[in-house]
Amino acid sequence: MSYLRLQHGVLSRGLAMPLSRYFSTGLKACEAETKYADFGYRKVPEEEKEKLVHGVFSSVASKYDEMNDAMSLGIHRLWKKYLIEKLDCGMRPNAAEPLQFLDVAGGTGDIAFGLLDHAREKFGDNVSKMTVADINADMLKEGERRCLATPYANSPRINFIVQNGEKLEAIPDNSVDVYTVAFGIRNFTNIQAGLDAAYRVLKPGGIFACLEFSQVQDPVLDYIYQLYSFSCLPMMGQFIADDRESYQYLVESIRKFPNQEKFAGMVRKAGFYVPGKGYDNLTFGVAAIHVGVKL
Amino acid sequence: MLSLIKGLPVTKAAQILPILSAKAASSSNCARSYHSFYHVEPPIADPSSLENQILAKAYTEFVPKVGFTEKAVNRAAAALGTNPNSLGAIFNFTTPSHDIAMELALYHLKFARQEMHDQNKEKAISLPNEKERLKFYVAQRLLLNRPVIDFYYQALGRMILPSNVSESLKELHNLADDISYYAGDRSTDFAWYSKRFAVAGAFVQSELFMLKDNSPDFRDTIQFASDRLDEVDKLGRIYNSFEEWLLFNGISTINMIRSQLVRG
């Protein structure tokens, strides 16, 4: 029951405008001109979402990993490890040229360092390059700070740039072999634009891989999962990071993100070839990995 | 289901979903049979998908050189212009086994299963009865292992890894189902299961025998498979006896419980 009440509260807060406005013709015409984007369950004008998301991540940057561990019971590390192991990227000993990686929304660098480590340990690849792009300078600083503790510190193999994932202006067309985005694409104002940008920067034969929260497919498990995420997560956010609102947003944005089939459709729409059904569910679909190939 | 066949010409659609043609026929002569309408027709491995194109290239060109290994797939990918450094994204997430070498082994199973039917359907019709056709199909399918037999132990090794067992068993069932169906099995009772079980068992034993067989044209293997299949008949008798035994004991048990209850 508490779950239902919570849902209901959230839904009523989720209205884009006061109910009375729906009856006012003058204002309705006005509304048609502004485009709205989802910010959790709230509808906000598109130009504002970027700022709001920026606020969320700036405020959680320093506590980001502790919170991830607490909320997912450490499972997010397994998901990331699975993604890296199964992508199995790295320059093979007899290959002609090194790989160019791009990790979008990769602020704290988990995926970036993981991919480079895997390539080095499994294939002895010490030349492939990594670009970490994030729209949020605070998150990126966190990544740069951590980079100092890795073998890639101060090397030309890794560079960090502040960059909007929907545009990627600083990345030339057809220049990337492997594009990864882990738990980031959900926060894009326009997800399809992000996928189009990924398609643009990838070389033909390049790989798009996205790790993102998704929808639990079993209804019973989904109920338990919803119960956990809507009641426990914002509370944990309050206790650990002293920021309830940001984690309320995270939970709502997860719920708003398109499900596996729909997102695979969007990947296809961007022009990618999608192998098989296009996604791989992790932990009953709490998260999913989507892949695409630019032919 | 219907959307699947929308784009196909009518005859093709009728092949895939014989129930449609059966319905059309029933309107004229009111005859209706209850056979396995939904038996899946080829193509088994869709040749248009990128995964299968790479696997087909690897299977035909590189397996005879380097065996059922990831290397074969990597080389095939390079030959087709796909980047072999990031093949994991194509094979490790969305395929049933999440394993490149296993996908190559599965490709062999699917390809051979399809070839078994395509190459032999005309010849099979001329055979007199179900048992002969069964033996014929099993022999033909075994001979399709011949081009890769030197490396086949690698494929078998992959298939019995615990993480791959379910996919291998699924494909084994598909094979046993195809062989039984094309041989003319139309059973709808428990024999449906026992036949497929027997064919699958005979086939696996014959494959293992084949690995060590040095006789010309694998004649010993074919003989071995034929002997095992004769046991399918025996299995039918065993099933009947078992059913009788089960029925007798079931009734006895119920009666015993009743008698105890009556005594209070």
PDB file of C-alpha atoms in Angstrom, chain A residues 3 21 27 42 107 125 133 166-167 181 186 209 240 244 254 276:
ATOM      1  CA  TYR A   3       4.085   1.837  -2.566  1.00  0.00           C
ATOM      2  CA  ARG A  21      -4.534  25.565 -16.854  1.00  0.00           C
ATOM      3  CA  LEU A  27      -2.449  29.479 -22.154  1.00  0.00           C
ATOM      4  CA  ARG A  42       8.057  16.131 -13.993  1.00  0.00           C
ATOM      5  CA  GLY A 107      32.639  11.059 -15.787  1.00  0.00           C
ATOM      6  CA  ASP A 125      47.427  -3.684 -25.995  1.00  0.00           C
ATOM      7  CA  ALA A 133      33.384  12.752 -22.558  1.00  0.00           C
ATOM      8  CA  GLU A 166      23.811  14.727 -27.986  1.00  0.00           C
ATOM      9  CA  LYS A 167      26.182  16.716 -30.185  1.00  0.00           C
ATOM     10  CA  VAL A 181      27.747   4.857 -22.546  1.00  0.00           C
ATOM     11  CA  ARG A 186      18.896   8.165 -19.625  1.00  0.00           C
ATOM     12  CA  ALA A 209      27.344  -0.381 -26.501  1.00  0.00           C
ATOM     13  CA  ILE A 240      24.383   9.080   2.730  1.00  0.00           C
ATOM     14  CA  ARG A 244      16.879  13.318  -1.378  1.00  0.00           C
ATOM     15  CA  ILE A 254      14.811   5.017 -14.520  1.00  0.00           C
ATOM     16  CA  GLY A 276      19.685 -10.643 -32.606  1.00  0.00           C
TER      17      GLY A 276
END
